[in-house]
Amino acid sequence: MNFFGLMFQSIHYKTRSLLSSLKLNTMSKHSKTRVNSLLIVDVQNDFITGTLSLRNCPSKHCGEDVIPTINHLLATIKFDVIVYTQDWHPRTHISFYECINLRKHLIADGSKIDASNAKLYDYIKFADVEQILWPAHCIQNTTGAELHKDLHIIDNKTPSNHINKNTPVIRLHKGTDPDIDSYSAFWDNQKISKTTLDSQLKKLNVTDIYIAGIATDVCVYSTALHAAELNYCTYVIEDACRGVDENAITEKLKDLEEHNCQIIKSNKVKAVIEGTQDQREYKQ
Ligand code: VGL
Ligand code: ZN
């Protein structure tokens, strides 16, 4: 190679290494320091077509509408951790309207709502515990508690060319104690016992949690609130969630924004994760 050739090659390498270090710098602000998890909340038959179908709730939502959106996220974005949660109640669960007689001795004397006049979805107080009376749902080992068949479950049968083939997966059952409900994937409703989710995520160095699933104003809400409280950078993927009641959904999403959660559209997630979209600008 002649002199000019050598000069050119040297400039070429310098430019390339300068460019790549610049790229590294901008990348490191975003993706390099983040460990991203997708948390898929309660995409279970009972909330879609079963005993607590959102269709029969005030919102009249179709819970299955979350599935193509979640599957698309799984197919197009490499996550570092994926979590699937399931509401997983024993037959005698405190949240079941059908079980009210098991605990009628715990209803305070003079309470306006008692075992004889309580209706579905009423709030009732058992001792100090406020509880909504839901129709029996997500009973352990029943079809109603299974994840919907169309939801893509990443597991050892996932094809080797799938972008999330080797992504660690956490499966979590919640609401297993008959005497206490657990909307959040992190804590029961009285914040007495913590699930193992936080420690599992911390072990995997997760920094960011993207939440999708059912129900926006119940389990998605409580899970997001606790995720932010536990210092995860928390996003709720609005169009990948469906809920019980439109007014409650609006109110709860606003509350989440006031508690350090970011509400995001599914088509922005990839850009935020890959660092091509600044997190503060995700709304535009
Ligand atoms: C849920 C009501 C009762 C939920 C669970 O997954 O949002 N909702 N149990
Ligand atoms: Zn439940």
mmCIF file of C-alpha atoms and ligand atoms in Angstrom:
data_model
loop_
_atom_site.group_PDB
_atom_site.id
_atom_site.type_symbol
_atom_site.label_atom_id
_atom_site.label_comp_id
_atom_site.label_asym_id
_atom_site.label_seq_id
_atom_site.Cartn_x
_atom_site.Cartn_y
_atom_site.Cartn_z
ATOM 1 C CA MET A 1 0.000 0.000 0.000
ATOM 2 C CA ASN A 2 1.338 3.483 -0.872
ATOM 3 C CA PHE A 3 1.578 6.480 1.433
ATOM 4 C CA PHE A 4 -1.878 7.821 0.536
ATOM 5 C CA GLY A 5 -3.380 4.419 0.977
ATOM 6 C CA LEU A 6 -1.889 4.148 4.475
ATOM 7 C CA MET A 7 -3.025 7.669 5.403
ATOM 8 C CA PHE A 8 -6.528 6.914 4.197
ATOM 9 C CA GLN A 9 -6.669 3.649 6.097
ATOM 10 C CA SER A 10 -5.495 5.273 9.293
ATOM 11 C CA ILE A 11 -8.054 8.120 9.017
ATOM 12 C CA HIS A 12 -10.710 5.576 8.184
ATOM 13 C CA TYR A 13 -9.969 3.527 11.331
ATOM 14 C CA LYS A 14 -9.778 6.630 13.530
ATOM 15 C CA THR A 15 -13.140 7.845 12.240
ATOM 16 C CA ARG A 16 -14.631 4.444 12.755
ATOM 17 C CA SER A 17 -13.420 4.112 16.301
ATOM 18 C CA LEU A 18 -14.516 7.685 17.093
ATOM 19 C CA LEU A 19 -17.938 6.925 15.664
ATOM 20 C CA SER A 20 -18.245 3.691 17.577
ATOM 21 C CA SER A 21 -17.207 5.306 20.847
ATOM 22 C CA LEU A 22 -19.771 8.066 20.256
ATOM 23 C CA LYS A 23 -22.381 5.427 19.602
ATOM 24 C CA LEU A 24 -21.393 3.586 22.766
ATOM 25 C CA ASN A 25 -21.688 6.792 24.753
ATOM 26 C CA THR A 26 -25.208 7.552 23.608
ATOM 27 C CA MET A 27 -26.219 3.917 23.895
ATOM 28 C CA SER A 28 -24.896 3.615 27.424
ATOM 29 C CA LYS A 29 -27.240 6.332 28.609
ATOM 30 C CA HIS A 30 -30.069 4.033 27.619
ATOM 31 C CA SER A 31 -29.950 0.356 26.799
ATOM 32 C CA LYS A 32 -26.526 -0.559 28.228
ATOM 33 C CA THR A 33 -27.464 0.424 31.755
ATOM 34 C CA ARG A 34 -31.035 -0.845 31.647
ATOM 35 C CA VAL A 35 -32.228 -4.391 32.310
ATOM 36 C CA ASN A 36 -35.717 -4.591 30.869
ATOM 37 C CA SER A 37 -38.495 -6.908 31.911
ATOM 38 C CA LEU A 38 -41.949 -7.450 30.475
ATOM 39 C CA LEU A 39 -44.497 -8.297 33.183
ATOM 40 C CA ILE A 40 -47.636 -9.940 31.791
ATOM 41 C CA VAL A 41 -50.405 -9.766 34.381
ATOM 42 C CA ASP A 42 -53.227 -12.324 34.644
ATOM 43 C CA VAL A 43 -54.078 -12.993 30.979
ATOM 44 C CA GLN A 44 -56.345 -15.801 32.218
ATOM 45 C CA ASN A 45 -59.502 -17.375 30.802
ATOM 46 C CA ASP A 46 -61.768 -16.316 33.670
ATOM 47 C CA PHE A 47 -61.072 -12.621 33.013
ATOM 48 C CA ILE A 48 -61.654 -13.061 29.282
ATOM 49 C CA THR A 49 -64.465 -15.575 28.727
ATOM 50 C CA GLY A 50 -65.023 -17.006 32.202
ATOM 51 C CA THR A 51 -66.695 -16.156 35.483
ATOM 52 C CA LEU A 52 -65.134 -12.683 35.819
ATOM 53 C CA SER A 53 -65.162 -11.833 32.125
ATOM 54 C CA LEU A 54 -64.490 -8.141 31.552
ATOM 55 C CA ARG A 55 -67.332 -8.270 29.013
ATOM 56 C CA ASN A 56 -69.775 -8.521 31.926
ATOM 57 C CA CYS A 57 -68.096 -5.695 33.830
ATOM 58 C CA PRO A 58 -68.966 -1.991 33.372
ATOM 59 C CA SER A 59 -66.168 -1.528 30.797
ATOM 60 C CA LYS A 60 -67.492 -4.411 28.639
ATOM 61 C CA HIS A 61 -63.887 -4.841 27.503
ATOM 62 C CA CYS A 62 -62.716 -7.847 25.508
ATOM 63 C CA GLY A 63 -59.786 -9.127 27.534
ATOM 64 C CA GLU A 64 -58.457 -11.099 24.564
ATOM 65 C CA ASP A 65 -57.634 -7.789 22.848
ATOM 66 C CA VAL A 66 -54.439 -7.609 24.912
ATOM 67 C CA ILE A 67 -53.099 -10.816 23.362
ATOM 68 C CA PRO A 68 -52.024 -9.718 19.834
ATOM 69 C CA THR A 69 -50.397 -6.610 21.323
ATOM 70 C CA ILE A 70 -48.461 -8.615 23.925
ATOM 71 C CA ASN A 71 -47.499 -11.296 21.370
ATOM 72 C CA HIS A 72 -46.219 -8.563 19.035
ATOM 73 C CA LEU A 73 -44.061 -7.095 21.828
ATOM 74 C CA LEU A 74 -42.682 -10.573 22.559
ATOM 75 C CA ALA A 75 -41.957 -11.187 18.876
ATOM 76 C CA THR A 76 -40.237 -7.861 18.159
ATOM 77 C CA ILE A 77 -38.414 -6.742 21.306
ATOM 78 C CA LYS A 78 -35.640 -8.599 23.100
ATOM 79 C CA PHE A 79 -36.463 -8.429 26.796
ATOM 80 C CA ASP A 80 -33.970 -9.407 29.507
ATOM 81 C CA VAL A 81 -36.630 -11.046 31.688
ATOM 82 C CA ILE A 82 -40.257 -12.030 31.064
ATOM 83 C CA VAL A 83 -42.769 -12.532 33.873
ATOM 84 C CA TYR A 84 -46.181 -14.212 33.609
ATOM 85 C CA THR A 85 -48.461 -13.858 36.630
ATOM 86 C CA GLN A 86 -51.632 -15.798 37.435
ATOM 87 C CA ASP A 87 -54.357 -15.065 39.942
ATOM 88 C CA TRP A 88 -54.445 -18.442 41.723
ATOM 89 C CA HIS A 89 -57.113 -18.772 44.370
ATOM 90 C CA PRO A 90 -58.137 -21.664 46.629
ATOM 91 C CA ARG A 91 -61.883 -22.585 46.435
ATOM 92 C CA THR A 92 -62.639 -20.831 49.724
ATOM 93 C CA HIS A 93 -61.003 -17.523 48.819
ATOM 94 C CA ILE A 94 -62.052 -14.397 50.732
ATOM 95 C CA SER A 95 -62.742 -12.499 47.494
ATOM 96 C CA PHE A 96 -65.469 -14.908 46.355
ATOM 97 C CA TYR A 97 -69.056 -13.701 46.711
ATOM 98 C CA GLU A 98 -70.045 -17.377 46.886
ATOM 99 C CA CYS A 99 -67.957 -17.813 50.054
ATOM 100 C CA ILE A 100 -69.430 -14.979 52.093
ATOM 101 C CA ASN A 101 -71.106 -17.346 54.568
ATOM 102 C CA LEU A 102 -67.755 -18.843 55.532
ATOM 103 C CA ARG A 103 -66.751 -15.514 57.035
ATOM 104 C CA LYS A 104 -70.034 -13.947 58.108
ATOM 105 C CA HIS A 105 -68.857 -14.006 61.741
ATOM 106 C CA LEU A 106 -66.137 -11.524 60.748
ATOM 107 C CA ILE A 107 -68.576 -8.895 59.456
ATOM 108 C CA ALA A 108 -68.965 -6.159 62.073
ATOM 109 C CA ASP A 109 -72.333 -5.975 63.884
ATOM 110 C CA GLY A 110 -74.437 -3.200 62.395
ATOM 111 C CA SER A 111 -72.533 -3.228 59.107
ATOM 112 C CA LYS A 112 -74.777 -1.949 56.302
ATOM 113 C CA ILE A 113 -73.756 -4.800 54.057
ATOM 114 C CA ASP A 114 -73.988 -8.243 55.623
ATOM 115 C CA ALA A 115 -74.133 -11.830 54.417
ATOM 116 C CA SER A 116 -77.886 -11.611 53.746
ATOM 117 C CA ASN A 117 -77.962 -8.483 51.564
ATOM 118 C CA ALA A 118 -74.520 -8.442 49.946
ATOM 119 C CA LYS A 119 -74.438 -8.313 46.146
ATOM 120 C CA LEU A 120 -71.705 -9.150 43.677
ATOM 121 C CA TYR A 121 -69.023 -6.405 43.494
ATOM 122 C CA ASP A 122 -70.050 -4.891 46.854
ATOM 123 C CA TYR A 123 -67.312 -3.734 49.207
ATOM 124 C CA ILE A 124 -67.502 -5.585 52.486
ATOM 125 C CA LYS A 125 -65.387 -5.497 55.610
ATOM 126 C CA PHE A 126 -64.248 -8.764 57.172
ATOM 127 C CA ALA A 127 -62.686 -7.728 60.495
ATOM 128 C CA ASP A 128 -60.287 -4.983 59.337
ATOM 129 C CA VAL A 129 -60.013 -6.187 55.777
ATOM 130 C CA GLU A 130 -61.888 -4.346 53.012
ATOM 131 C CA GLN A 131 -62.803 -6.708 50.220
ATOM 132 C CA ILE A 132 -64.686 -6.496 46.922
ATOM 133 C CA LEU A 133 -66.950 -9.501 46.462
ATOM 134 C CA TRP A 134 -65.937 -10.871 43.074
ATOM 135 C CA PRO A 135 -67.586 -13.869 41.459
ATOM 136 C CA ALA A 136 -65.478 -16.975 42.165
ATOM 137 C CA HIS A 137 -62.627 -16.907 39.637
ATOM 138 C CA CYS A 138 -59.187 -18.292 38.837
ATOM 139 C CA ILE A 139 -59.526 -21.313 41.092
ATOM 140 C CA GLN A 140 -56.232 -23.204 41.243
ATOM 141 C CA ASN A 141 -55.818 -25.915 38.580
ATOM 142 C CA THR A 142 -59.056 -25.092 36.728
ATOM 143 C CA THR A 143 -59.381 -24.050 33.069
ATOM 144 C CA GLY A 144 -60.523 -20.611 34.207
ATOM 145 C CA ALA A 145 -57.152 -20.044 35.875
ATOM 146 C CA GLU A 146 -55.107 -21.049 32.821
ATOM 147 C CA LEU A 147 -53.379 -18.456 30.716
ATOM 148 C CA HIS A 148 -55.317 -17.882 27.463
ATOM 149 C CA LYS A 149 -54.263 -20.382 24.799
ATOM 150 C CA ASP A 150 -53.372 -17.640 22.267
ATOM 151 C CA LEU A 151 -50.936 -15.847 24.575
ATOM 152 C CA HIS A 152 -47.385 -16.682 23.546
ATOM 153 C CA ILE A 153 -45.695 -18.390 26.478
ATOM 154 C CA ILE A 154 -41.929 -18.332 26.153
ATOM 155 C CA ASP A 155 -40.684 -21.767 27.208
ATOM 156 C CA ASN A 156 -38.431 -24.620 26.060
ATOM 157 C CA LYS A 157 -40.759 -25.229 23.085
ATOM 158 C CA THR A 158 -40.206 -21.712 21.755
ATOM 159 C CA PRO A 159 -38.505 -21.998 18.331
ATOM 160 C CA SER A 160 -34.768 -21.303 18.300
ATOM 161 C CA ASN A 161 -35.165 -18.352 15.916
ATOM 162 C CA HIS A 162 -37.499 -16.495 18.290
ATOM 163 C CA ILE A 163 -36.032 -13.217 19.570
ATOM 164 C CA ASN A 164 -36.869 -14.155 23.194
ATOM 165 C CA LYS A 165 -35.887 -17.825 22.925
ATOM 166 C CA ASN A 166 -33.263 -17.618 25.689
ATOM 167 C CA THR A 167 -34.874 -14.936 27.825
ATOM 168 C CA PRO A 168 -35.266 -15.958 31.492
ATOM 169 C CA VAL A 169 -38.938 -16.480 32.379
ATOM 170 C CA ILE A 170 -40.514 -16.123 35.820
ATOM 171 C CA ARG A 171 -43.949 -17.657 36.485
ATOM 172 C CA LEU A 172 -45.751 -16.328 39.552
ATOM 173 C CA HIS A 173 -48.994 -17.391 41.272
ATOM 174 C CA LYS A 174 -50.657 -14.867 43.577
ATOM 175 C CA GLY A 175 -53.735 -14.784 45.817
ATOM 176 C CA THR A 176 -53.060 -18.274 47.143
ATOM 177 C CA ASP A 177 -53.843 -17.491 50.806
ATOM 178 C CA PRO A 178 -57.586 -18.100 51.381
ATOM 179 C CA ASP A 179 -57.857 -15.208 53.846
ATOM 180 C CA ILE A 180 -56.170 -12.393 51.989
ATOM 181 C CA ASP A 181 -56.483 -11.075 48.457
ATOM 182 C CA SER A 182 -53.471 -10.105 46.386
ATOM 183 C CA TYR A 183 -53.991 -7.790 43.443
ATOM 184 C CA SER A 184 -50.321 -6.894 43.189
ATOM 185 C CA ALA A 185 -47.651 -9.320 42.029
ATOM 186 C CA PHE A 186 -45.358 -7.941 44.774
ATOM 187 C CA TRP A 187 -47.462 -7.762 47.945
ATOM 188 C CA ASP A 188 -50.814 -9.002 49.278
ATOM 189 C CA ASN A 189 -53.542 -6.349 49.686
ATOM 190 C CA GLN A 190 -52.647 -5.746 53.354
ATOM 191 C CA LYS A 191 -48.934 -5.549 52.533
ATOM 192 C CA ILE A 192 -48.276 -8.271 55.090
ATOM 193 C CA SER A 193 -46.465 -10.758 52.916
ATOM 194 C CA LYS A 194 -44.228 -10.104 49.996
ATOM 195 C CA THR A 195 -44.092 -12.487 47.051
ATOM 196 C CA THR A 196 -40.751 -13.680 45.707
ATOM 197 C CA LEU A 197 -41.011 -11.491 42.602
ATOM 198 C CA ASP A 198 -38.927 -8.551 43.838
ATOM 199 C CA SER A 199 -36.057 -10.783 44.956
ATOM 200 C CA GLN A 200 -36.142 -12.754 41.696
ATOM 201 C CA LEU A 201 -36.041 -9.541 39.641
ATOM 202 C CA LYS A 202 -33.289 -8.032 41.809
ATOM 203 C CA LYS A 203 -31.227 -11.204 41.369
ATOM 204 C CA LEU A 204 -31.471 -10.687 37.617
ATOM 205 C CA ASN A 205 -30.538 -6.995 38.019
ATOM 206 C CA VAL A 206 -33.803 -5.815 36.499
ATOM 207 C CA THR A 207 -34.080 -2.019 36.438
ATOM 208 C CA ASP A 208 -37.119 -1.412 34.213
ATOM 209 C CA ILE A 209 -40.537 -3.076 34.238
ATOM 210 C CA TYR A 210 -43.015 -2.818 31.367
ATOM 211 C CA ILE A 211 -46.476 -3.966 32.467
ATOM 212 C CA ALA A 212 -49.268 -5.365 30.292
ATOM 213 C CA GLY A 213 -52.364 -7.476 30.951
ATOM 214 C CA ILE A 214 -55.577 -7.578 32.976
ATOM 215 C CA ALA A 215 -57.115 -5.727 34.780
ATOM 216 C CA THR A 216 -55.798 -2.166 34.300
ATOM 217 C CA ASP A 217 -57.684 -0.783 37.308
ATOM 218 C CA VAL A 218 -57.078 -3.767 39.611
ATOM 219 C CA CYS A 219 -54.044 -6.044 39.320
ATOM 220 C CA VAL A 220 -52.116 -4.010 36.742
ATOM 221 C CA TYR A 221 -52.626 -0.892 38.861
ATOM 222 C CA SER A 222 -51.511 -2.452 42.155
ATOM 223 C CA THR A 223 -48.548 -4.176 40.540
ATOM 224 C CA ALA A 224 -47.356 -0.970 38.854
ATOM 225 C CA LEU A 225 -47.747 1.059 42.045
ATOM 226 C CA HIS A 226 -45.601 -1.400 44.000
ATOM 227 C CA ALA A 227 -43.046 -1.742 41.192
ATOM 228 C CA ALA A 228 -42.452 2.023 41.269
ATOM 229 C CA GLU A 229 -42.345 1.961 45.070
ATOM 230 C CA LEU A 230 -39.675 -0.732 44.869
ATOM 231 C CA ASN A 231 -37.657 1.651 42.690
ATOM 232 C CA TYR A 232 -38.110 -0.001 39.336
ATOM 233 C CA CYS A 233 -38.465 2.358 36.421
ATOM 234 C CA THR A 234 -42.086 1.424 35.744
ATOM 235 C CA TYR A 235 -44.102 1.658 32.536
ATOM 236 C CA VAL A 236 -47.718 0.652 31.990
ATOM 237 C CA ILE A 237 -48.366 -0.211 28.351
ATOM 238 C CA GLU A 238 -51.836 1.288 28.137
ATOM 239 C CA ASP A 239 -53.076 -0.378 24.939
ATOM 240 C CA ALA A 240 -51.750 -3.771 26.096
ATOM 241 C CA CYS A 241 -54.101 -3.679 29.107
ATOM 242 C CA ARG A 242 -57.863 -4.002 29.589
ATOM 243 C CA GLY A 243 -59.863 -3.239 32.726
ATOM 244 C CA VAL A 244 -63.060 -3.503 34.726
ATOM 245 C CA ASP A 245 -64.440 0.041 34.652
ATOM 246 C CA GLU A 246 -63.543 2.938 32.314
ATOM 247 C CA ASN A 247 -63.819 5.623 35.013
ATOM 248 C CA ALA A 248 -61.678 3.622 37.394
ATOM 249 C CA ILE A 249 -59.141 2.999 34.614
ATOM 250 C CA THR A 250 -58.781 6.739 33.941
ATOM 251 C CA GLU A 251 -58.483 7.483 37.658
ATOM 252 C CA LYS A 252 -55.967 4.719 38.355
ATOM 253 C CA LEU A 253 -53.733 5.609 35.387
ATOM 254 C CA LYS A 254 -53.672 9.211 36.600
ATOM 255 C CA ASP A 255 -52.792 8.015 40.090
ATOM 256 C CA LEU A 256 -49.965 5.899 38.665
ATOM 257 C CA GLU A 257 -48.558 8.937 36.833
ATOM 258 C CA GLU A 258 -48.576 10.777 40.144
ATOM 259 C CA HIS A 259 -46.635 7.880 41.660
ATOM 260 C CA ASN A 260 -43.708 7.823 39.292
ATOM 261 C CA CYS A 261 -45.080 5.410 36.689
ATOM 262 C CA GLN A 262 -45.042 6.203 33.009
ATOM 263 C CA ILE A 263 -48.012 5.398 30.802
ATOM 264 C CA ILE A 264 -46.803 4.388 27.374
ATOM 265 C CA LYS A 265 -48.234 3.125 24.076
ATOM 266 C CA SER A 266 -47.057 -0.273 22.840
ATOM 267 C CA ASN A 267 -45.646 1.146 19.598
ATOM 268 C CA LYS A 268 -43.157 3.281 21.605
ATOM 269 C CA VAL A 269 -41.728 0.508 23.760
ATOM 270 C CA LYS A 270 -39.111 -0.695 21.287
ATOM 271 C CA ALA A 271 -37.707 2.792 20.711
ATOM 272 C CA VAL A 272 -37.500 3.500 24.442
ATOM 273 C CA ILE A 273 -35.761 0.174 25.124
ATOM 274 C CA GLU A 274 -33.341 0.525 22.240
ATOM 275 C CA GLY A 275 -32.480 4.045 23.351
ATOM 276 C CA THR A 276 -33.454 5.724 20.089
ATOM 277 C CA GLN A 277 -36.239 7.544 21.885
ATOM 278 C CA ASP A 278 -35.441 9.509 25.017
ATOM 279 C CA GLN A 279 -37.598 8.266 27.863
ATOM 280 C CA ARG A 280 -38.781 11.780 28.659
ATOM 281 C CA GLU A 281 -40.097 12.198 25.122
ATOM 282 C CA TYR A 282 -41.993 8.930 24.851
ATOM 283 C CA LYS A 283 -45.339 10.705 25.003
ATOM 284 C CA GLN A 284 -44.892 12.667 21.755
HETATM 285 C C1 VGL B 1 -58.170 -9.335 39.382
HETATM 286 C C2 VGL B 1 -60.227 -9.003 40.298
HETATM 287 C C3 VGL B 1 -60.044 -10.033 41.175
HETATM 288 C C4 VGL B 1 -57.144 -8.934 38.345
HETATM 289 C C5 VGL B 1 -57.941 -10.373 40.246
HETATM 290 O O1 VGL B 1 -56.349 -9.792 37.928
HETATM 291 O O2 VGL B 1 -57.125 -7.755 37.958
HETATM 292 N N1 VGL B 1 -59.311 -8.660 39.409
HETATM 293 N N2 VGL B 1 -58.888 -10.719 41.131
HETATM 294 ZN ZN ZN B 2 -58.692 -12.599 42.148
#
